[in-house]
CSV table of N, CA and C in Angstrom, one decimal:
chain,number,residue,atom,x,y,z
A,1415,MET,N,6.2,3.6,19.5
A,1415,MET,CA,5.9,3.4,18.1
A,1415,MET,C,6.1,4.8,17.4
A,1416,ASN,N,7.1,5.3,17.2
A,1416,ASN,CA,7.5,6.5,16.4
A,1416,ASN,C,6.5,6.8,15.3
A,1417,CYS,N,5.3,7.3,15.7
A,1417,CYS,CA,4.2,7.5,14.7
A,1417,CYS,C,4.5,8.8,13.9
A,1418,VAL,N,4.6,8.6,12.5
A,1418,VAL,CA,4.8,9.8,11.7
A,1418,VAL,C,3.6,10.4,11.2
A,1419,ALA,N,2.6,9.7,10.8
A,1419,ALA,CA,1.3,10.2,10.4
A,1419,ALA,C,0.2,9.2,10.7
A,1420,MET,N,-1.0,9.7,11.0
A,1420,MET,CA,-2.1,8.9,11.3
A,1420,MET,C,-3.1,8.9,10.1
A,1421,MET,N,-3.5,7.7,9.7
A,1421,MET,CA,-4.5,7.7,8.7
A,1421,MET,C,-5.9,8.1,9.3
A,1422,ASP,N,-6.9,8.2,8.4
A,1422,ASP,CA,-8.2,8.6,9.0
A,1422,ASP,C,-8.7,7.5,9.9
A,1423,ASP,N,-9.7,7.8,10.7
A,1423,ASP,CA,-10.2,6.9,11.8
A,1423,ASP,C,-10.7,5.5,11.2
A,1424,ARG,N,-11.0,5.5,10.0
A,1424,ARG,CA,-11.5,4.2,9.4
A,1424,ARG,C,-10.4,3.3,9.0
A,1425,THR,N,-9.2,3.8,8.8
A,1425,THR,CA,-8.1,3.1,8.3
A,1425,THR,C,-7.3,2.4,9.5
A,1426,PRO,N,-7.2,1.1,9.5
A,1426,PRO,CA,-6.6,0.4,10.7
A,1426,PRO,C,-5.1,0.3,10.7
A,1427,ALA,N,-4.5,1.4,10.3
A,1427,ALA,CA,-3.0,1.4,10.2
A,1427,ALA,C,-2.5,2.8,10.4
A,1428,LYS,N,-1.2,2.9,10.7
A,1428,LYS,CA,-0.5,4.2,10.8
A,1428,LYS,C,0.9,4.1,10.2
A,1429,VAL,N,1.4,5.2,9.8
A,1429,VAL,CA,2.7,5.3,9.2
A,1429,VAL,C,3.8,5.5,10.3
A,1430,ARG,N,4.9,4.7,10.1
A,1430,ARG,CA,6.0,4.9,11.0
A,1430,ARG,C,7.3,4.3,10.3
A,1431,ASP,N,8.4,4.5,11.0
A,1431,ASP,CA,9.7,4.0,10.4
A,1431,ASP,C,9.6,2.5,10.1
A,1432,SER,N,10.1,2.0,9.0
A,1432,SER,CA,10.1,0.6,8.6
A,1432,SER,C,11.4,0.0,8.6
A,1433,PRO,N,11.5,-1.3,9.0
A,1433,PRO,CA,12.8,-2.0,8.9
A,1433,PRO,C,13.0,-2.5,7.4
A,1434,ILE,N,12.0,-2.4,6.6
A,1434,ILE,CA,12.2,-2.8,5.2
A,1434,ILE,C,12.8,-1.6,4.4
A,1435,HIS,N,12.2,-0.4,4.5
A,1435,HIS,CA,12.8,0.7,3.8
A,1435,HIS,C,12.1,2.0,4.2
A,1436,GLY,N,12.8,2.9,4.7
A,1436,GLY,CA,12.2,4.3,5.1
A,1436,GLY,C,11.0,4.2,6.0
A,1437,LYS,N,9.9,4.5,5.5
A,1437,LYS,CA,8.6,4.5,6.2
A,1437,LYS,C,7.8,3.4,5.7
A,1438,GLY,N,6.8,2.9,6.5
A,1438,GLY,CA,5.8,1.9,6.1
A,1438,GLY,C,4.5,2.1,6.9
A,1439,CYS,N,3.5,1.3,6.5
A,1439,CYS,CA,2.2,1.3,7.1
A,1439,CYS,C,2.1,0.1,8.0
A,1440,PHE,N,1.6,0.3,9.2
A,1440,PHE,CA,1.6,-0.8,10.2
A,1440,PHE,C,0.2,-0.9,10.8
A,1441,ALA,N,-0.3,-2.1,11.0
A,1441,ALA,CA,-1.6,-2.4,11.5
A,1441,ALA,C,-1.7,-1.9,13.0
A,1442,THR,N,-2.8,-1.2,13.3
A,1442,THR,CA,-3.0,-0.6,14.6
A,1442,THR,C,-4.0,-1.5,15.4
A,1443,ARG,N,-4.6,-2.5,14.6
A,1443,ARG,CA,-5.6,-3.4,15.2
A,1443,ARG,C,-5.6,-4.6,14.3
A,1444,PRO,N,-6.1,-5.8,14.8
A,1444,PRO,CA,-6.2,-6.9,13.9
A,1444,PRO,C,-7.0,-6.6,12.6
A,1445,ILE,N,-6.5,-7.1,11.5
A,1445,ILE,CA,-7.2,-6.8,10.2
A,1445,ILE,C,-7.5,-8.2,9.7
A,1446,ALA,N,-8.8,-8.5,9.4
A,1446,ALA,CA,-9.2,-9.8,8.9
A,1446,ALA,C,-9.0,-9.9,7.4
A,1447,ALA,N,-8.7,-11.2,7.0
A,1447,ALA,CA,-8.5,-11.5,5.5
A,1447,ALA,C,-9.7,-10.9,4.8
A,1448,THR,N,-9.4,-10.3,3.6
A,1448,THR,CA,-10.4,-9.7,2.7
A,1448,THR,C,-10.9,-8.3,3.1
A,1449,GLU,N,-10.6,-7.9,4.3
A,1449,GLU,CA,-11.1,-6.6,4.9
A,1449,GLU,C,-10.5,-5.4,4.0
A,1450,PHE,N,-11.4,-4.5,3.8
A,1450,PHE,CA,-11.1,-3.2,3.1
A,1450,PHE,C,-10.2,-2.4,4.1
A,1451,ILE,N,-9.1,-1.9,3.6
A,1451,ILE,CA,-8.2,-1.2,4.5
A,1451,ILE,C,-8.2,0.3,4.2
A,1452,GLY,N,-8.2,0.7,2.9
A,1452,GLY,CA,-8.2,2.1,2.6
A,1452,GLY,C,-8.1,2.3,1.1
A,1453,GLU,N,-8.0,3.5,0.6
A,1453,GLU,CA,-7.9,3.8,-0.8
A,1453,GLU,C,-6.7,4.7,-1.1
A,1454,TYR,N,-6.0,4.3,-2.2
A,1454,TYR,CA,-4.8,5.1,-2.6
A,1454,TYR,C,-5.3,6.4,-3.2
A,1455,THR,N,-4.8,7.5,-2.7
A,1455,THR,CA,-5.3,8.8,-3.1
A,1455,THR,C,-4.1,9.6,-3.7
A,1456,GLY,N,-4.4,10.5,-4.6
A,1456,GLY,CA,-3.4,11.4,-5.2
A,1456,GLY,C,-3.9,11.9,-6.5
A,1457,ARG,N,-3.1,12.7,-7.2
A,1457,ARG,CA,-3.5,13.3,-8.5
A,1457,ARG,C,-3.2,12.3,-9.6
A,1458,ALA,N,-4.0,12.4,-10.7
A,1458,ALA,CA,-3.7,11.6,-11.9
A,1458,ALA,C,-2.4,12.0,-12.5
A,1459,THR,N,-1.7,11.0,-13.0
A,1459,THR,CA,-0.4,11.3,-13.7
A,1459,THR,C,-0.2,10.3,-14.8
A,1460,ALA,N,0.6,10.8,-15.9
A,1460,ALA,CA,1.0,9.9,-16.9
A,1460,ALA,C,2.5,9.5,-16.8
A,1461,ALA,N,3.1,10.2,-15.8
A,1461,ALA,CA,4.6,9.9,-15.6
A,1461,ALA,C,4.8,9.0,-14.4
A,1462,ASP,N,5.7,8.1,-14.6
A,1462,ASP,CA,6.1,7.2,-13.5
A,1462,ASP,C,6.8,7.9,-12.4
A,1463,GLY,N,6.8,7.4,-11.2
A,1463,GLY,CA,7.5,8.1,-10.1
A,1463,GLY,C,7.5,7.2,-8.9
A,1464,THR,N,8.2,7.6,-7.8
A,1464,THR,CA,8.3,6.9,-6.6
A,1464,THR,C,7.0,6.4,-6.0
A,1465,TYR,N,6.0,7.3,-6.0
A,1465,TYR,CA,4.8,7.0,-5.3
A,1465,TYR,C,3.6,6.8,-6.2
A,1466,VAL,N,3.9,6.5,-7.5
A,1466,VAL,CA,2.8,6.3,-8.5
A,1466,VAL,C,2.4,4.8,-8.5
A,1467,LEU,N,1.0,4.7,-8.3
A,1467,LEU,CA,0.4,3.4,-8.4
A,1467,LEU,C,-0.3,3.4,-9.7
A,1468,TRP,N,-0.1,2.3,-10.5
A,1468,TRP,CA,-0.7,2.1,-11.8
A,1468,TRP,C,-1.9,1.2,-11.7
A,1469,VAL,N,-3.1,1.8,-12.1
A,1469,VAL,CA,-4.3,1.1,-11.9
A,1469,VAL,C,-5.0,0.9,-13.3
A,1470,GLU,N,-5.5,-0.3,-13.6
A,1470,GLU,CA,-6.2,-0.5,-14.8
A,1470,GLU,C,-7.6,0.0,-14.7
A,1471,GLY,N,-7.9,0.9,-15.7
A,1471,GLY,CA,-9.3,1.5,-15.7
A,1471,GLY,C,-10.3,0.6,-16.4
A,1472,ASP,N,-11.5,1.1,-16.4
A,1472,ASP,CA,-12.6,0.4,-17.1
A,1472,ASP,C,-12.3,0.3,-18.6
A,1473,ASP,N,-11.5,1.3,-19.1
A,1473,ASP,CA,-11.2,1.3,-20.5
A,1473,ASP,C,-10.0,0.3,-20.9
A,1474,GLY,N,-9.5,-0.4,-19.9
A,1474,GLY,CA,-8.4,-1.4,-20.2
A,1474,GLY,C,-7.1,-0.7,-20.2
A,1475,GLU,N,-7.0,0.6,-20.1
A,1475,GLU,CA,-5.7,1.3,-20.0
A,1475,GLU,C,-5.3,1.5,-18.6
A,1476,PHE,N,-4.0,1.6,-18.4
A,1476,PHE,CA,-3.4,1.9,-17.1
A,1476,PHE,C,-3.3,3.4,-16.8
A,1477,HIS,N,-3.7,3.8,-15.6
A,1477,HIS,CA,-3.7,5.2,-15.2
A,1477,HIS,C,-2.9,5.3,-13.9
A,1478,GLY,N,-2.1,6.3,-13.9
A,1478,GLY,CA,-1.2,6.5,-12.7
A,1478,GLY,C,-1.9,7.4,-11.7
A,1479,ILE,N,-1.7,7.1,-10.4
A,1479,ILE,CA,-2.1,7.9,-9.3
A,1479,ILE,C,-0.8,8.2,-8.5
A,1480,ASP,N,-0.5,9.5,-8.5
A,1480,ASP,CA,0.7,10.0,-7.8
A,1480,ASP,C,0.3,10.2,-6.3
A,1481,GLY,N,0.6,9.2,-5.5
A,1481,GLY,CA,0.2,9.1,-4.1
A,1481,GLY,C,0.5,10.3,-3.2
A,1482,ASP,N,-0.5,10.8,-2.5
A,1482,ASP,CA,-0.3,11.9,-1.5
A,1482,ASP,C,-0.9,11.5,-0.2
A,1483,GLY,N,-1.4,10.3,0.0
A,1483,GLY,CA,-1.9,9.8,1.2
A,1483,GLY,C,-1.0,8.8,1.9
A,1484,PRO,N,-1.4,8.4,3.1
A,1484,PRO,CA,-0.5,7.4,3.9
A,1484,PRO,C,-0.2,6.1,3.2
A,1485,LEU,N,-1.1,5.7,2.3
A,1485,LEU,CA,-0.8,4.4,1.6
A,1485,LEU,C,0.4,4.5,0.6
A,1486,ARG,N,0.9,5.7,0.3
A,1486,ARG,CA,2.1,5.8,-0.5
A,1486,ARG,C,3.3,5.2,0.2
A,1487,TRP,N,3.2,4.9,1.5
A,1487,TRP,CA,4.3,4.4,2.2
A,1487,TRP,C,4.4,2.9,2.3
A,1488,LEU,N,3.4,2.2,1.6
A,1488,LEU,CA,3.5,0.7,1.5
A,1488,LEU,C,4.7,0.3,0.9
A,1489,ASN,N,5.4,-0.7,1.5
A,1489,ASN,CA,6.6,-1.3,1.0
A,1489,ASN,C,6.3,-2.6,0.2
A,1490,HIS,N,7.3,-3.0,-0.6
A,1490,HIS,CA,7.2,-4.2,-1.4
A,1490,HIS,C,7.5,-5.5,-0.6
A,1491,SER,N,6.9,-6.6,-1.0
A,1491,SER,CA,7.2,-7.9,-0.5
A,1491,SER,C,6.9,-8.9,-1.5
A,1492,THR,N,7.7,-10.0,-1.6
A,1492,THR,CA,7.3,-11.1,-2.5
A,1492,THR,C,6.3,-12.0,-1.8
A,1493,ASP,N,6.1,-11.8,-0.5
A,1493,ASP,CA,5.1,-12.5,0.3
A,1493,ASP,C,4.1,-11.5,0.9
A,1494,PRO,N,3.4,-10.7,0.1
A,1494,PRO,CA,2.6,-9.6,0.6
A,1494,PRO,C,1.4,-10.1,1.5
A,1495,ASN,N,0.9,-9.1,2.3
A,1495,ASN,CA,-0.3,-9.4,3.1
A,1495,ASN,C,-1.5,-8.5,2.7
A,1496,VAL,N,-1.3,-7.6,1.7
A,1496,VAL,CA,-2.4,-6.8,1.2
A,1496,VAL,C,-2.2,-6.7,-0.4
A,1497,GLU,N,-3.3,-6.4,-1.0
A,1497,GLU,CA,-3.3,-6.2,-2.5
A,1497,GLU,C,-4.3,-5.1,-2.9
A,1498,PHE,N,-4.0,-4.5,-4.0
A,1498,PHE,CA,-4.9,-3.4,-4.5
A,1498,PHE,C,-5.9,-4.1,-5.5
A,1499,ASP,N,-7.1,-3.6,-5.4
A,1499,ASP,CA,-8.1,-3.8,-6.4
A,1499,ASP,C,-8.5,-2.5,-6.9
A,1500,GLY,N,-7.9,-2.0,-8.0
A,1500,GLY,CA,-8.0,-0.6,-8.4
A,1500,GLY,C,-7.2,0.1,-7.4
A,1501,PRO,N,-7.7,1.3,-6.9
A,1501,PRO,CA,-7.1,2.0,-5.9
A,1501,PRO,C,-7.4,1.6,-4.5
A,1502,GLN,N,-8.3,0.6,-4.3
A,1502,GLN,CA,-8.7,0.1,-3.0
A,1502,GLN,C,-7.8,-1.0,-2.5
A,1503,LEU,N,-7.4,-0.9,-1.2
A,1503,LEU,CA,-6.5,-1.9,-0.6
A,1503,LEU,C,-7.3,-2.8,0.3
A,1504,PHE,N,-7.0,-4.2,0.1
A,1504,PHE,CA,-7.6,-5.2,0.9
A,1504,PHE,C,-6.6,-6.1,1.5
A,1505,ALA,N,-6.9,-6.7,2.6
A,1505,ALA,CA,-6.0,-7.7,3.3
A,1505,ALA,C,-6.1,-9.1,2.5
A,1506,LEU,N,-5.0,-9.7,2.3
A,1506,LEU,CA,-4.9,-11.0,1.6
A,1506,LEU,C,-5.1,-12.1,2.7
A,1507,ARG,N,-4.8,-11.8,3.9
A,1507,ARG,CA,-4.8,-12.8,5.0
A,1507,ARG,C,-5.0,-12.0,6.3
A,1508,ASP,N,-5.2,-12.7,7.4
A,1508,ASP,CA,-5.3,-12.0,8.7
A,1508,ASP,C,-4.0,-11.3,9.0
A,1509,ILE,N,-4.1,-10.1,9.5
A,1509,ILE,CA,-2.9,-9.3,9.8
A,1509,ILE,C,-2.9,-8.9,11.3
A,1510,GLY,N,-1.8,-9.2,12.0
A,1510,GLY,CA,-1.8,-8.9,13.4
A,1510,GLY,C,-1.4,-7.4,13.7
A,1511,VAL,N,-1.7,-7.0,14.9
A,1511,VAL,CA,-1.4,-5.6,15.4
A,1511,VAL,C,0.2,-5.5,15.3
A,1512,GLY,N,0.6,-4.4,14.7
A,1512,GLY,CA,2.0,-4.0,14.6
A,1512,GLY,C,2.7,-4.6,13.4
A,1513,GLU,N,2.0,-5.4,12.6
A,1513,GLU,CA,2.6,-6.0,11.4
A,1513,GLU,C,2.6,-5.0,10.3
A,1514,GLU,N,3.7,-5.0,9.5
A,1514,GLU,CA,3.8,-4.0,8.4
A,1514,GLU,C,2.9,-4.5,7.3
A,1515,LEU,N,2.2,-3.6,6.6
A,1515,LEU,CA,1.4,-3.9,5.5
A,1515,LEU,C,2.3,-3.8,4.2
A,1516,THR,N,2.3,-4.9,3.4
A,1516,THR,CA,3.2,-4.9,2.2
A,1516,THR,C,2.4,-5.5,1.1
A,1517,PHE,N,2.8,-5.0,-0.1
A,1517,PHE,CA,2.2,-5.5,-1.3
A,1517,PHE,C,3.3,-5.8,-2.4
A,1518,HIS,N,3.0,-6.6,-3.4
A,1518,HIS,CA,3.9,-6.9,-4.4
A,1518,HIS,C,3.8,-5.9,-5.5
A,1519,TYR,N,5.0,-5.2,-5.7
A,1519,TYR,CA,5.0,-4.0,-6.6
A,1519,TYR,C,4.8,-4.4,-8.1
A,1520,GLY,N,5.1,-5.7,-8.4
A,1520,GLY,CA,4.9,-6.1,-9.8
A,1520,GLY,C,6.1,-7.0,-10.2
A,1521,GLU,N,6.0,-7.6,-11.4
A,1521,GLU,CA,6.9,-8.6,-11.9
A,1521,GLU,C,8.4,-8.1,-11.9
A,1522,GLU,N,8.6,-6.8,-12.2
A,1522,GLU,CA,10.0,-6.3,-12.2
A,1522,GLU,C,10.6,-6.2,-10.9
A,1523,TRP,N,9.8,-6.5,-9.8
A,1523,TRP,CA,10.3,-6.6,-8.4
A,1523,TRP,C,10.5,-8.0,-7.9
A,1524,ASP,N,10.2,-9.0,-8.8
A,1524,ASP,CA,10.2,-10.4,-8.3
A,1524,ASP,C,11.6,-10.8,-7.7
A,1525,HIS,N,12.6,-10.2,-8.1
A,1525,HIS,CA,14.0,-10.6,-7.6
A,1525,HIS,C,14.3,-9.9,-6.2
A,1526,ILE,N,13.4,-9.1,-5.7
A,1526,ILE,CA,13.7,-8.4,-4.5
A,1526,ILE,C,12.7,-8.8,-3.4
A,1527,ASP,N,13.2,-9.3,-2.3
A,1527,ASP,CA,12.4,-9.8,-1.2
A,1527,ASP,C,11.7,-8.6,-0.6
């Protein structure tokens, strides 16, 4: 498993080369549906970018997080197995060992599998 980076001990995934695109996050153990996986970390930003996650704040405004942690390597899928609730990542369904974690990037990505 060509491991590129290891997430902290509580995160059940590691980063490695992805068949989808570049690098990706892969389950290192079974992950149960609704399980908390990790949190998207990085500096606040108002500019869009490759690793920016837009999160709706309590004020109803969207705030960018320019990812610096392993979750910045999550790839897009129209059939995702994880989703963000704010910056926190949760499993949408049971995920098997070795399965790539993917989320839906947003409506502008609907045409891309």
